[in-house]
Amino acid sequence: PRARFRVRERHFHARAHASKRATAHEMSKTVHIERLAREYAERGYVVVEDYLARDVVDACRTECEDVMRARIGTSDDGRARWAELEALGCVAQVNAPSTSDARDSDLNHRARHSHGALCRWQVSEVIGRDGAIGKVAIALLGEDARLFNDQYVVKPPARSDVALRASCFEWHHDSQWCDDDGKAVYAPYMSAWVALDDVCEENGTLRFLPYPPSEDGRSHRERAKAYPARSALPSPLSDDIDAVQGKLLTVRAGSVVFFSDAVLHCSGPNMSETIRRAWMPQFSSGPIMREDGRAIGLTAKLV
């Protein structure tokens, strides 16, 4: 990995913790939906800083740890545990895996009646129809918005070059799998990336490449056709990454990034000495299915 990613202390955390925080009893920040939708359509993503209340962020962190225990165990060997997480692509899935007998695509595992053992009610309410994230999903995707996927993205602390590369996500757009799967029936979807730690370049934050300028009214996938080839973009591990006219995010815990499945993004490795956590529920404009009628992900309606 490039020299700039040497493990080092930065002033970011001191600045971030000095900023005003929401109290545990405050509601999530109010957003102007029309402005948010306009920015989302123009760039492919929109950042809402300090969006979720502190008690919700705390509940997410607790839930994240519970989900990681369920997916990678409770070994006291930290290195072995992180290696297992890296083998999963640094992703801890909240809903039952697609290979599980417990998988039910139509079941909202966060609904009260499903009694999801891993789910915290404070977190689940956020993606309900009236929740801080759920209402944005409906505004951007339509009334039939579905919960498509539910996961935590956790980058282990720096330990070796292998670990650094494992926590680096190269340039991609989330629905590129759909382009490679000739039997998938595409429907637009959106990710809500929730920072559970203060994030910056050092611990592997997101970097976006906004859509190239275009006529109004074009779909996200039409806008994305004007991107350069992914192979032409420098790796997040390269010194040339700063030459990309993208947006590197530096945000506090509780901030949320809403982004389209078509927008190009990447993230560098976690060079810090602690984990970097994010919760990332994903929502589709309707069920995403295969031609044979089988669901690819979740198809759960927001309740």
mmCIF file of N, CA and C in Angstrom, residues 45-177:
data_model
loop_
_atom_site.group_PDB
_atom_site.id
_atom_site.type_symbol
_atom_site.label_atom_id
_atom_site.label_comp_id
_atom_site.label_asym_id
_atom_site.label_seq_id
_atom_site.Cartn_x
_atom_site.Cartn_y
_atom_site.Cartn_z
ATOM 1 N N TYR A 45 -25.521 10.670 -5.116
ATOM 2 C CA TYR A 45 -25.414 10.472 -3.676
ATOM 3 C C TYR A 45 -25.711 11.795 -2.970
ATOM 4 N N VAL A 46 -26.045 11.690 -1.697
ATOM 5 C CA VAL A 46 -26.248 12.888 -0.887
ATOM 6 C C VAL A 46 -25.852 12.544 0.550
ATOM 7 N N VAL A 47 -25.189 13.474 1.209
ATOM 8 C CA VAL A 47 -24.698 13.280 2.576
ATOM 9 C C VAL A 47 -25.557 14.106 3.532
ATOM 10 N N VAL A 48 -26.059 13.455 4.571
ATOM 11 C CA VAL A 48 -26.790 14.165 5.627
ATOM 12 C C VAL A 48 -25.962 14.014 6.899
ATOM 13 N N GLU A 49 -25.262 15.061 7.259
ATOM 14 C CA GLU A 49 -24.363 14.993 8.413
ATOM 15 C C GLU A 49 -25.139 15.015 9.723
ATOM 16 N N ASP A 50 -24.631 14.257 10.704
ATOM 17 C CA ASP A 50 -25.208 14.218 12.057
ATOM 18 C C ASP A 50 -26.708 13.917 12.013
ATOM 19 N N TYR A 51 -27.109 12.989 11.155
ATOM 20 C CA TYR A 51 -28.532 12.740 10.922
ATOM 21 C C TYR A 51 -29.196 11.952 12.050
ATOM 22 N N LEU A 52 -28.544 10.883 12.521
ATOM 23 C CA LEU A 52 -29.169 10.017 13.515
ATOM 24 C C LEU A 52 -28.793 10.433 14.923
ATOM 25 N N ALA A 53 -29.757 10.315 15.820
ATOM 26 C CA ALA A 53 -29.546 10.680 17.218
ATOM 27 C C ALA A 53 -28.529 9.737 17.868
ATOM 28 N N ARG A 54 -27.926 10.212 18.925
ATOM 29 C CA ARG A 54 -26.843 9.476 19.578
ATOM 30 C C ARG A 54 -27.296 8.119 20.105
ATOM 31 N N ASP A 55 -28.533 8.043 20.630
ATOM 32 C CA ASP A 55 -28.989 6.758 21.167
ATOM 33 C C ASP A 55 -29.165 5.721 20.053
ATOM 34 N N VAL A 56 -29.529 6.181 18.859
ATOM 35 C CA VAL A 56 -29.663 5.255 17.733
ATOM 36 C C VAL A 56 -28.279 4.752 17.308
ATOM 37 N N VAL A 57 -27.305 5.644 17.256
ATOM 38 C CA VAL A 57 -25.935 5.242 16.902
ATOM 39 C C VAL A 57 -25.406 4.236 17.919
ATOM 40 N N ASP A 58 -25.650 4.483 19.199
ATOM 41 C CA ASP A 58 -25.210 3.545 20.240
ATOM 42 C C ASP A 58 -25.874 2.178 20.061
ATOM 43 N N ALA A 59 -27.174 2.180 19.719
ATOM 44 C CA ALA A 59 -27.892 0.920 19.508
ATOM 45 C C ALA A 59 -27.335 0.187 18.289
ATOM 46 N N CYS A 60 -26.982 0.929 17.248
ATOM 47 C CA CYS A 60 -26.366 0.318 16.058
ATOM 48 C C CYS A 60 -25.044 -0.352 16.407
ATOM 49 N N ARG A 61 -24.244 0.316 17.224
ATOM 50 C CA ARG A 61 -22.949 -0.248 17.609
ATOM 51 C C ARG A 61 -23.132 -1.550 18.389
ATOM 52 N N THR A 62 -24.106 -1.556 19.298
ATOM 53 C CA THR A 62 -24.382 -2.770 20.069
ATOM 54 C C THR A 62 -24.866 -3.883 19.156
ATOM 55 N N GLU A 63 -25.782 -3.540 18.258
ATOM 56 C CA GLU A 63 -26.303 -4.530 17.324
ATOM 57 C C GLU A 63 -25.194 -5.053 16.419
ATOM 58 N N CYS A 64 -24.313 -4.163 15.982
ATOM 59 C CA CYS A 64 -23.196 -4.562 15.131
ATOM 60 C C CYS A 64 -22.344 -5.625 15.816
ATOM 61 N N GLU A 65 -22.055 -5.421 17.086
ATOM 62 C CA GLU A 65 -21.246 -6.394 17.822
ATOM 63 C C GLU A 65 -21.983 -7.723 17.947
ATOM 64 N N ASP A 66 -23.295 -7.678 18.185
ATOM 65 C CA ASP A 66 -24.085 -8.903 18.276
ATOM 66 C C ASP A 66 -24.088 -9.661 16.951
ATOM 67 N N VAL A 67 -24.232 -8.932 15.863
ATOM 68 C CA VAL A 67 -24.244 -9.550 14.540
ATOM 69 C C VAL A 67 -22.882 -10.157 14.228
ATOM 70 N N MET A 68 -21.815 -9.463 14.583
ATOM 71 C CA MET A 68 -20.473 -10.016 14.332
ATOM 72 C C MET A 68 -20.256 -11.287 15.143
ATOM 73 N N ARG A 69 -20.724 -11.308 16.382
ATOM 74 C CA ARG A 69 -20.597 -12.536 17.191
ATOM 75 C C ARG A 69 -21.309 -13.691 16.500
ATOM 76 N N ALA A 70 -22.505 -13.400 15.947
ATOM 77 C CA ALA A 70 -23.282 -14.457 15.300
ATOM 78 C C ALA A 70 -22.615 -14.949 14.020
ATOM 79 N N ARG A 71 -21.917 -14.061 13.320
ATOM 80 C CA ARG A 71 -21.349 -14.428 12.017
ATOM 81 C C ARG A 71 -19.917 -14.936 12.093
ATOM 82 N N ILE A 72 -19.119 -14.415 13.042
ATOM 83 C CA ILE A 72 -17.703 -14.826 13.089
ATOM 84 C C ILE A 72 -17.287 -15.382 14.445
ATOM 85 N N GLY A 73 -18.232 -15.553 15.368
ATOM 86 C CA GLY A 73 -17.922 -16.176 16.643
ATOM 87 C C GLY A 73 -17.371 -15.204 17.672
ATOM 88 N N THR A 74 -16.949 -15.743 18.791
ATOM 89 C CA THR A 74 -16.511 -14.934 19.931
ATOM 90 C C THR A 74 -15.085 -15.267 20.360
ATOM 91 N N SER A 75 -14.268 -15.673 19.426
ATOM 92 C CA SER A 75 -12.897 -16.053 19.749
ATOM 93 C C SER A 75 -12.145 -14.917 20.440
ATOM 94 N N ASP A 76 -11.320 -15.279 21.423
ATOM 95 C CA ASP A 76 -10.467 -14.291 22.091
ATOM 96 C C ASP A 76 -9.252 -13.921 21.246
ATOM 97 N N ASP A 77 -9.025 -14.700 20.207
ATOM 98 C CA ASP A 77 -7.912 -14.430 19.301
ATOM 99 C C ASP A 77 -8.353 -13.353 18.308
ATOM 100 N N GLY A 78 -7.980 -12.117 18.595
ATOM 101 C CA GLY A 78 -8.421 -10.998 17.775
ATOM 102 C C GLY A 78 -8.018 -11.123 16.322
ATOM 103 N N ARG A 79 -6.790 -11.557 16.078
ATOM 104 C CA ARG A 79 -6.312 -11.671 14.699
ATOM 105 C C ARG A 79 -7.112 -12.711 13.922
ATOM 106 N N ALA A 80 -7.414 -13.830 14.567
ATOM 107 C CA ALA A 80 -8.197 -14.867 13.901
ATOM 108 C C ALA A 80 -9.608 -14.364 13.613
ATOM 109 N N ARG A 81 -10.151 -13.612 14.546
ATOM 110 C CA ARG A 81 -11.503 -13.079 14.382
ATOM 111 C C ARG A 81 -11.562 -12.094 13.221
ATOM 112 N N TRP A 82 -10.559 -11.200 13.162
ATOM 113 C CA TRP A 82 -10.545 -10.224 12.075
ATOM 114 C C TRP A 82 -10.321 -10.916 10.735
ATOM 115 N N ALA A 83 -9.522 -11.965 10.728
ATOM 116 C CA ALA A 83 -9.286 -12.698 9.483
ATOM 117 C C ALA A 83 -10.578 -13.325 8.976
ATOM 118 N N GLU A 84 -11.395 -13.826 9.904
ATOM 119 C CA GLU A 84 -12.686 -14.397 9.504
ATOM 120 C C GLU A 84 -13.580 -13.336 8.903
ATOM 121 N N LEU A 85 -13.581 -12.153 9.510
ATOM 122 C CA LEU A 85 -14.396 -11.055 8.994
ATOM 123 C C LEU A 85 -13.922 -10.644 7.602
ATOM 124 N N GLU A 86 -12.610 -10.570 7.420
ATOM 125 C CA GLU A 86 -12.064 -10.204 6.115
ATOM 126 C C GLU A 86 -12.412 -11.242 5.057
ATOM 127 N N ALA A 87 -12.497 -12.507 5.476
ATOM 128 C CA ALA A 87 -12.880 -13.568 4.546
ATOM 129 C C ALA A 87 -14.325 -13.395 4.084
ATOM 130 N N LEU A 88 -15.122 -12.685 4.871
ATOM 131 C CA LEU A 88 -16.510 -12.384 4.504
ATOM 132 C C LEU A 88 -16.618 -11.061 3.756
ATOM 133 N N GLY A 89 -15.487 -10.514 3.353
ATOM 134 C CA GLY A 89 -15.498 -9.246 2.641
ATOM 135 C C GLY A 89 -15.728 -8.055 3.549
ATOM 136 N N CYS A 90 -15.423 -8.218 4.840
ATOM 137 C CA CYS A 90 -15.635 -7.176 5.855
ATOM 138 C C CYS A 90 -17.114 -6.852 6.033
ATOM 139 N N VAL A 91 -17.970 -7.835 5.740
ATOM 140 C CA VAL A 91 -19.424 -7.645 5.838
ATOM 141 C C VAL A 91 -20.012 -8.635 6.830
ATOM 142 N N ALA A 92 -20.826 -8.116 7.754
ATOM 143 C CA ALA A 92 -21.575 -8.954 8.690
ATOM 144 C C ALA A 92 -23.052 -8.770 8.386
ATOM 145 N N GLN A 93 -23.670 -9.836 7.877
ATOM 146 C CA GLN A 93 -25.054 -9.775 7.421
ATOM 147 C C GLN A 93 -26.016 -9.850 8.601
ATOM 148 N N VAL A 94 -27.004 -8.953 8.641
ATOM 149 C CA VAL A 94 -27.993 -8.964 9.720
ATOM 150 C C VAL A 94 -29.057 -10.019 9.444
ATOM 151 N N ASN A 95 -29.673 -9.980 8.266
ATOM 152 C CA ASN A 95 -30.703 -10.962 7.930
ATOM 153 C C ASN A 95 -30.076 -12.317 7.642
ATOM 154 N N ALA A 96 -30.876 -13.354 7.695
ATOM 155 C CA ALA A 96 -30.367 -14.705 7.473
ATOM 156 C C ALA A 96 -29.718 -14.804 6.101
ATOM 157 N N PRO A 97 -28.553 -15.456 5.999
ATOM 158 C CA PRO A 97 -27.881 -15.610 4.698
ATOM 159 C C PRO A 97 -28.765 -16.341 3.698
ATOM 160 N N SER A 98 -28.498 -16.126 2.411
ATOM 161 C CA SER A 98 -29.323 -16.723 1.359
ATOM 162 C C SER A 98 -29.277 -18.244 1.397
ATOM 163 N N THR A 99 -28.233 -18.816 1.976
ATOM 164 C CA THR A 99 -28.096 -20.276 2.047
ATOM 165 C C THR A 99 -28.794 -20.871 3.269
ATOM 166 N N SER A 100 -29.343 -20.012 4.125
ATOM 167 C CA SER A 100 -29.941 -20.490 5.369
ATOM 168 C C SER A 100 -31.375 -20.972 5.155
ATOM 169 N N ASP A 101 -31.759 -22.019 5.878
ATOM 170 C CA ASP A 101 -33.140 -22.502 5.828
ATOM 171 C C ASP A 101 -34.099 -21.472 6.419
ATOM 172 N N ALA A 102 -33.548 -20.560 7.242
ATOM 173 C CA ALA A 102 -34.385 -19.550 7.892
ATOM 174 C C ALA A 102 -34.671 -18.365 6.979
ATOM 175 N N ARG A 103 -34.079 -18.360 5.801
ATOM 176 C CA ARG A 103 -34.232 -17.239 4.871
ATOM 177 C C ARG A 103 -35.670 -17.165 4.352
ATOM 178 N N ASP A 104 -36.281 -16.018 4.486
ATOM 179 C CA ASP A 104 -37.615 -15.757 3.943
ATOM 180 C C ASP A 104 -37.561 -14.358 3.345
ATOM 181 N N SER A 105 -37.521 -14.282 2.028
ATOM 182 C CA SER A 105 -37.323 -12.996 1.363
ATOM 183 C C SER A 105 -38.425 -11.994 1.676
ATOM 184 N N ASP A 106 -39.640 -12.495 1.863
ATOM 185 C CA ASP A 106 -40.779 -11.596 2.102
ATOM 186 C C ASP A 106 -40.879 -11.151 3.564
ATOM 187 N N LEU A 107 -40.139 -11.803 4.433
ATOM 188 C CA LEU A 107 -40.236 -11.483 5.856
ATOM 189 C C LEU A 107 -39.313 -10.322 6.212
ATOM 190 N N ASN A 108 -39.888 -9.301 6.826
ATOM 191 C CA ASN A 108 -39.081 -8.206 7.347
ATOM 192 C C ASN A 108 -38.545 -8.641 8.696
ATOM 193 N N HIS A 109 -37.281 -9.006 8.740
ATOM 194 C CA HIS A 109 -36.697 -9.542 9.967
ATOM 195 C C HIS A 109 -36.621 -8.492 11.067
ATOM 196 N N ARG A 110 -36.876 -7.238 10.714
ATOM 197 C CA ARG A 110 -36.862 -6.172 11.711
ATOM 198 C C ARG A 110 -38.260 -5.814 12.218
ATOM 199 N N ALA A 111 -39.299 -6.415 11.618
ATOM 200 C CA ALA A 111 -40.653 -6.155 12.094
ATOM 201 C C ALA A 111 -40.831 -6.780 13.475
ATOM 202 N N ARG A 112 -41.638 -6.153 14.299
ATOM 203 C CA ARG A 112 -41.801 -6.622 15.684
ATOM 204 C C ARG A 112 -42.271 -8.071 15.762
ATOM 205 N N HIS A 113 -43.162 -8.468 14.827
ATOM 206 C CA HIS A 113 -43.722 -9.818 14.921
ATOM 207 C C HIS A 113 -42.700 -10.899 14.586
ATOM 208 N N SER A 114 -41.594 -10.518 13.913
ATOM 209 C CA SER A 114 -40.611 -11.535 13.528
ATOM 210 C C SER A 114 -39.616 -11.829 14.649
ATOM 211 N N HIS A 115 -39.559 -10.942 15.660
ATOM 212 C CA HIS A 115 -38.709 -11.160 16.832
ATOM 213 C C HIS A 115 -37.264 -11.477 16.445
ATOM 214 N N GLY A 116 -36.704 -10.670 15.561
ATOM 215 C CA GLY A 116 -35.316 -10.877 15.169
ATOM 216 C C GLY A 116 -34.386 -10.779 16.366
ATOM 217 N N ALA A 117 -33.739 -11.876 16.701
ATOM 218 C CA ALA A 117 -32.935 -11.923 17.920
ATOM 219 C C ALA A 117 -31.760 -10.947 17.884
ATOM 220 N N LEU A 118 -31.270 -10.649 16.696
ATOM 221 C CA LEU A 118 -30.101 -9.790 16.590
ATOM 222 C C LEU A 118 -30.474 -8.306 16.482
ATOM 223 N N CYS A 119 -31.746 -8.024 16.307
ATOM 224 C CA CYS A 119 -32.161 -6.661 15.964
ATOM 225 C C CYS A 119 -32.566 -5.842 17.187
ATOM 226 N N ARG A 120 -32.064 -4.635 17.257
ATOM 227 C CA ARG A 120 -32.422 -3.673 18.302
ATOM 228 C C ARG A 120 -33.568 -2.798 17.792
ATOM 229 N N TRP A 121 -34.574 -2.614 18.629
ATOM 230 C CA TRP A 121 -35.755 -1.894 18.160
ATOM 231 C C TRP A 121 -35.441 -0.467 17.755
ATOM 232 N N GLN A 122 -34.468 0.171 18.446
ATOM 233 C CA GLN A 122 -34.134 1.555 18.091
ATOM 234 C C GLN A 122 -33.586 1.638 16.666
ATOM 235 N N VAL A 123 -32.871 0.580 16.249
ATOM 236 C CA VAL A 123 -32.309 0.535 14.904
ATOM 237 C C VAL A 123 -33.412 0.213 13.901
ATOM 238 N N SER A 124 -34.234 -0.772 14.232
ATOM 239 C CA SER A 124 -35.289 -1.207 13.315
ATOM 240 C C SER A 124 -36.273 -0.083 13.008
ATOM 241 N N GLU A 125 -36.592 0.744 14.013
ATOM 242 C CA GLU A 125 -37.552 1.821 13.785
ATOM 243 C C GLU A 125 -37.048 2.848 12.776
ATOM 244 N N VAL A 126 -35.738 2.996 12.675
ATOM 245 C CA VAL A 126 -35.158 3.986 11.769
ATOM 246 C C VAL A 126 -35.487 3.669 10.313
ATOM 247 N N ILE A 127 -35.642 2.384 9.972
ATOM 248 C CA ILE A 127 -35.928 2.032 8.583
ATOM 249 C C ILE A 127 -37.383 1.648 8.371
ATOM 250 N N GLY A 128 -38.239 1.966 9.343
ATOM 251 C CA GLY A 128 -39.671 1.822 9.132
ATOM 252 C C GLY A 128 -40.166 2.929 8.207
ATOM 253 N N ARG A 129 -41.404 2.852 7.788
ATOM 254 C CA ARG A 129 -41.957 3.843 6.848
ATOM 255 C C ARG A 129 -41.843 5.267 7.375
ATOM 256 N N ASP A 130 -41.975 5.417 8.676
ATOM 257 C CA ASP A 130 -41.917 6.751 9.267
ATOM 258 C C ASP A 130 -40.563 7.039 9.905
ATOM 259 N N GLY A 131 -39.606 6.124 9.757
ATOM 260 C CA GLY A 131 -38.296 6.306 10.363
ATOM 261 C C GLY A 131 -37.430 7.272 9.577
ATOM 262 N N ALA A 132 -36.366 7.717 10.204
ATOM 263 C CA ALA A 132 -35.487 8.722 9.597
ATOM 264 C C ALA A 132 -34.921 8.263 8.262
ATOM 265 N N ILE A 133 -34.583 6.985 8.141
ATOM 266 C CA ILE A 133 -34.049 6.462 6.879
ATOM 267 C C ILE A 133 -35.162 5.936 5.982
ATOM 268 N N GLY A 134 -36.140 5.277 6.568
ATOM 269 C CA GLY A 134 -37.236 4.711 5.786
ATOM 270 C C GLY A 134 -37.990 5.755 4.979
ATOM 271 N N LYS A 135 -38.247 6.913 5.568
ATOM 272 C CA LYS A 135 -39.004 7.941 4.837
ATOM 273 C C LYS A 135 -38.190 8.519 3.682
ATOM 274 N N VAL A 136 -36.874 8.547 3.828
ATOM 275 C CA VAL A 136 -36.024 9.002 2.722
ATOM 276 C C VAL A 136 -36.040 7.957 1.602
ATOM 277 N N ALA A 137 -35.986 6.675 1.978
ATOM 278 C CA ALA A 137 -36.038 5.607 0.977
ATOM 279 C C ALA A 137 -37.318 5.693 0.158
ATOM 280 N N ILE A 138 -38.426 5.943 0.811
ATOM 281 C CA ILE A 138 -39.707 6.054 0.099
ATOM 282 C C ILE A 138 -39.721 7.292 -0.790
ATOM 283 N N ALA A 139 -39.166 8.397 -0.293
ATOM 284 C CA ALA A 139 -39.139 9.633 -1.079
ATOM 285 C C ALA A 139 -38.292 9.482 -2.339
ATOM 286 N N LEU A 140 -37.198 8.727 -2.248
ATOM 287 C CA LEU A 140 -36.284 8.597 -3.378
ATOM 288 C C LEU A 140 -36.629 7.440 -4.312
ATOM 289 N N LEU A 141 -37.309 6.419 -3.774
ATOM 290 C CA LEU A 141 -37.569 5.221 -4.576
ATOM 291 C C LEU A 141 -39.045 4.986 -4.872
ATOM 292 N N GLY A 142 -39.933 5.626 -4.128
ATOM 293 C CA GLY A 142 -41.362 5.438 -4.350
ATOM 294 C C GLY A 142 -42.040 4.668 -3.232
ATOM 295 N N GLU A 143 -43.345 4.663 -3.269
ATOM 296 C CA GLU A 143 -44.154 4.079 -2.197
ATOM 297 C C GLU A 143 -43.946 2.580 -2.039
ATOM 298 N N ASP A 144 -43.494 1.908 -3.094
ATOM 299 C CA ASP A 144 -43.310 0.452 -3.009
ATOM 300 C C ASP A 144 -41.888 0.084 -2.598
ATOM 301 N N ALA A 145 -41.160 1.018 -1.993
ATOM 302 C CA ALA A 145 -39.777 0.752 -1.571
ATOM 303 C C ALA A 145 -39.718 -0.474 -0.659
ATOM 304 N N ARG A 146 -38.744 -1.314 -0.902
ATOM 305 C CA ARG A 146 -38.559 -2.549 -0.129
ATOM 306 C C ARG A 146 -37.181 -2.547 0.540
ATOM 307 N N LEU A 147 -37.093 -3.254 1.669
ATOM 308 C CA LEU A 147 -35.791 -3.527 2.265
ATOM 309 C C LEU A 147 -35.166 -4.657 1.462
ATOM 310 N N PHE A 148 -34.041 -4.365 0.800
ATOM 311 C CA PHE A 148 -33.414 -5.315 -0.112
ATOM 312 C C PHE A 148 -32.260 -6.071 0.541
ATOM 313 N N ASN A 149 -31.549 -5.410 1.463
ATOM 314 C CA ASN A 149 -30.387 -6.019 2.104
ATOM 315 C C ASN A 149 -30.125 -5.290 3.417
ATOM 316 N N ASP A 150 -29.485 -5.953 4.352
ATOM 317 C CA ASP A 150 -29.266 -5.378 5.681
ATOM 318 C C ASP A 150 -27.936 -5.901 6.201
ATOM 319 N N GLN A 151 -26.933 -5.007 6.332
ATOM 320 C CA GLN A 151 -25.604 -5.482 6.687
ATOM 321 C C GLN A 151 -24.789 -4.412 7.398
ATOM 322 N N TYR A 152 -23.770 -4.874 8.093
ATOM 323 C CA TYR A 152 -22.759 -3.990 8.676
ATOM 324 C C TYR A 152 -21.465 -4.195 7.902
ATOM 325 N N VAL A 153 -20.822 -3.083 7.580
ATOM 326 C CA VAL A 153 -19.522 -3.126 6.912
ATOM 327 C C VAL A 153 -18.480 -2.701 7.944
ATOM 328 N N VAL A 154 -17.624 -3.631 8.324
ATOM 329 C CA VAL A 154 -16.677 -3.401 9.418
ATOM 330 C C VAL A 154 -15.258 -3.636 8.923
ATOM 331 N N LYS A 155 -14.449 -2.601 8.974
ATOM 332 C CA LYS A 155 -13.058 -2.722 8.559
ATOM 333 C C LYS A 155 -12.183 -2.919 9.795
ATOM 334 N N PRO A 156 -11.530 -4.087 9.915
ATOM 335 C CA PRO A 156 -10.661 -4.338 11.061
ATOM 336 C C PRO A 156 -9.489 -3.369 11.099
ATOM 337 N N PRO A 157 -8.848 -3.235 12.252
ATOM 338 C CA PRO A 157 -7.689 -2.344 12.360
ATOM 339 C C PRO A 157 -6.504 -2.862 11.551
ATOM 340 N N ALA A 158 -5.591 -1.937 11.246
ATOM 341 C CA ALA A 158 -4.413 -2.282 10.446
ATOM 342 C C ALA A 158 -3.539 -3.292 11.187
ATOM 343 N N ARG A 159 -3.090 -4.345 10.446
ATOM 344 C CA ARG A 159 -2.203 -5.340 11.036
ATOM 345 C C ARG A 159 -1.098 -5.752 10.078
ATOM 346 N N SER A 160 -1.404 -5.763 8.792
ATOM 347 C CA SER A 160 -0.433 -6.223 7.799
ATOM 348 C C SER A 160 -0.873 -5.712 6.432
ATOM 349 N N ASP A 161 0.013 -5.875 5.444
ATOM 350 C CA ASP A 161 -0.344 -5.478 4.079
ATOM 351 C C ASP A 161 -1.554 -6.264 3.576
ATOM 352 N N VAL A 162 -1.617 -7.547 3.928
ATOM 353 C CA VAL A 162 -2.749 -8.372 3.505
ATOM 354 C C VAL A 162 -4.041 -7.821 4.086
ATOM 355 N N ALA A 163 -4.010 -7.454 5.364
ATOM 356 C CA ALA A 163 -5.199 -6.906 6.014
ATOM 357 C C ALA A 163 -5.607 -5.572 5.396
ATOM 358 N N LEU A 164 -4.617 -4.751 5.056
ATOM 359 C CA LEU A 164 -4.925 -3.459 4.447
ATOM 360 C C LEU A 164 -5.634 -3.644 3.115
ATOM 361 N N ARG A 165 -5.146 -4.572 2.331
ATOM 362 C CA ARG A 165 -5.772 -4.805 1.031
ATOM 363 C C ARG A 165 -7.176 -5.383 1.196
ATOM 364 N N ALA A 166 -7.388 -6.179 2.238
ATOM 365 C CA ALA A 166 -8.702 -6.772 2.476
ATOM 366 C C ALA A 166 -9.734 -5.713 2.836
ATOM 367 N N SER A 167 -9.289 -4.618 3.465
ATOM 368 C CA SER A 167 -10.235 -3.575 3.874
ATOM 369 C C SER A 167 -10.326 -2.451 2.851
ATOM 370 N N CYS A 168 -9.731 -2.657 1.681
ATOM 371 C CA CYS A 168 -9.791 -1.673 0.600
ATOM 372 C C CYS A 168 -10.839 -2.122 -0.411
ATOM 373 N N PHE A 169 -11.755 -1.259 -0.758
ATOM 374 C CA PHE A 169 -12.798 -1.562 -1.731
ATOM 375 C C PHE A 169 -12.496 -0.766 -3.007
ATOM 376 N N GLU A 170 -12.204 -1.460 -4.088
ATOM 377 C CA GLU A 170 -11.871 -0.792 -5.345
ATOM 378 C C GLU A 170 -13.112 -0.112 -5.945
ATOM 379 N N TRP A 171 -12.911 0.680 -6.977
ATOM 380 C CA TRP A 171 -14.014 1.387 -7.617
ATOM 381 C C TRP A 171 -15.073 0.395 -8.108
ATOM 382 N N HIS A 172 -16.314 0.688 -7.811
ATOM 383 C CA HIS A 172 -17.415 -0.174 -8.241
ATOM 384 C C HIS A 172 -18.731 0.590 -8.116
ATOM 385 N N HIS A 173 -19.762 0.044 -8.712
ATOM 386 C CA HIS A 173 -21.109 0.508 -8.399
ATOM 387 C C HIS A 173 -21.881 -0.713 -7.907
ATOM 388 N N ASP A 174 -22.812 -0.507 -7.006
ATOM 389 C CA ASP A 174 -23.377 -1.632 -6.264
ATOM 390 C C ASP A 174 -24.150 -2.626 -7.123
ATOM 391 N N SER A 175 -24.718 -2.178 -8.236
ATOM 392 C CA SER A 175 -25.520 -3.099 -9.043
ATOM 393 C C SER A 175 -24.747 -3.674 -10.230
ATOM 394 N N GLN A 176 -23.425 -3.594 -10.198
ATOM 395 C CA GLN A 176 -22.681 -4.147 -11.336
ATOM 396 C C GLN A 176 -22.849 -5.661 -11.434
ATOM 397 N N TRP A 177 -23.182 -6.314 -10.292
ATOM 398 C CA TRP A 177 -23.473 -7.746 -10.334
ATOM 399 C C TRP A 177 -24.663 -8.024 -11.258
#
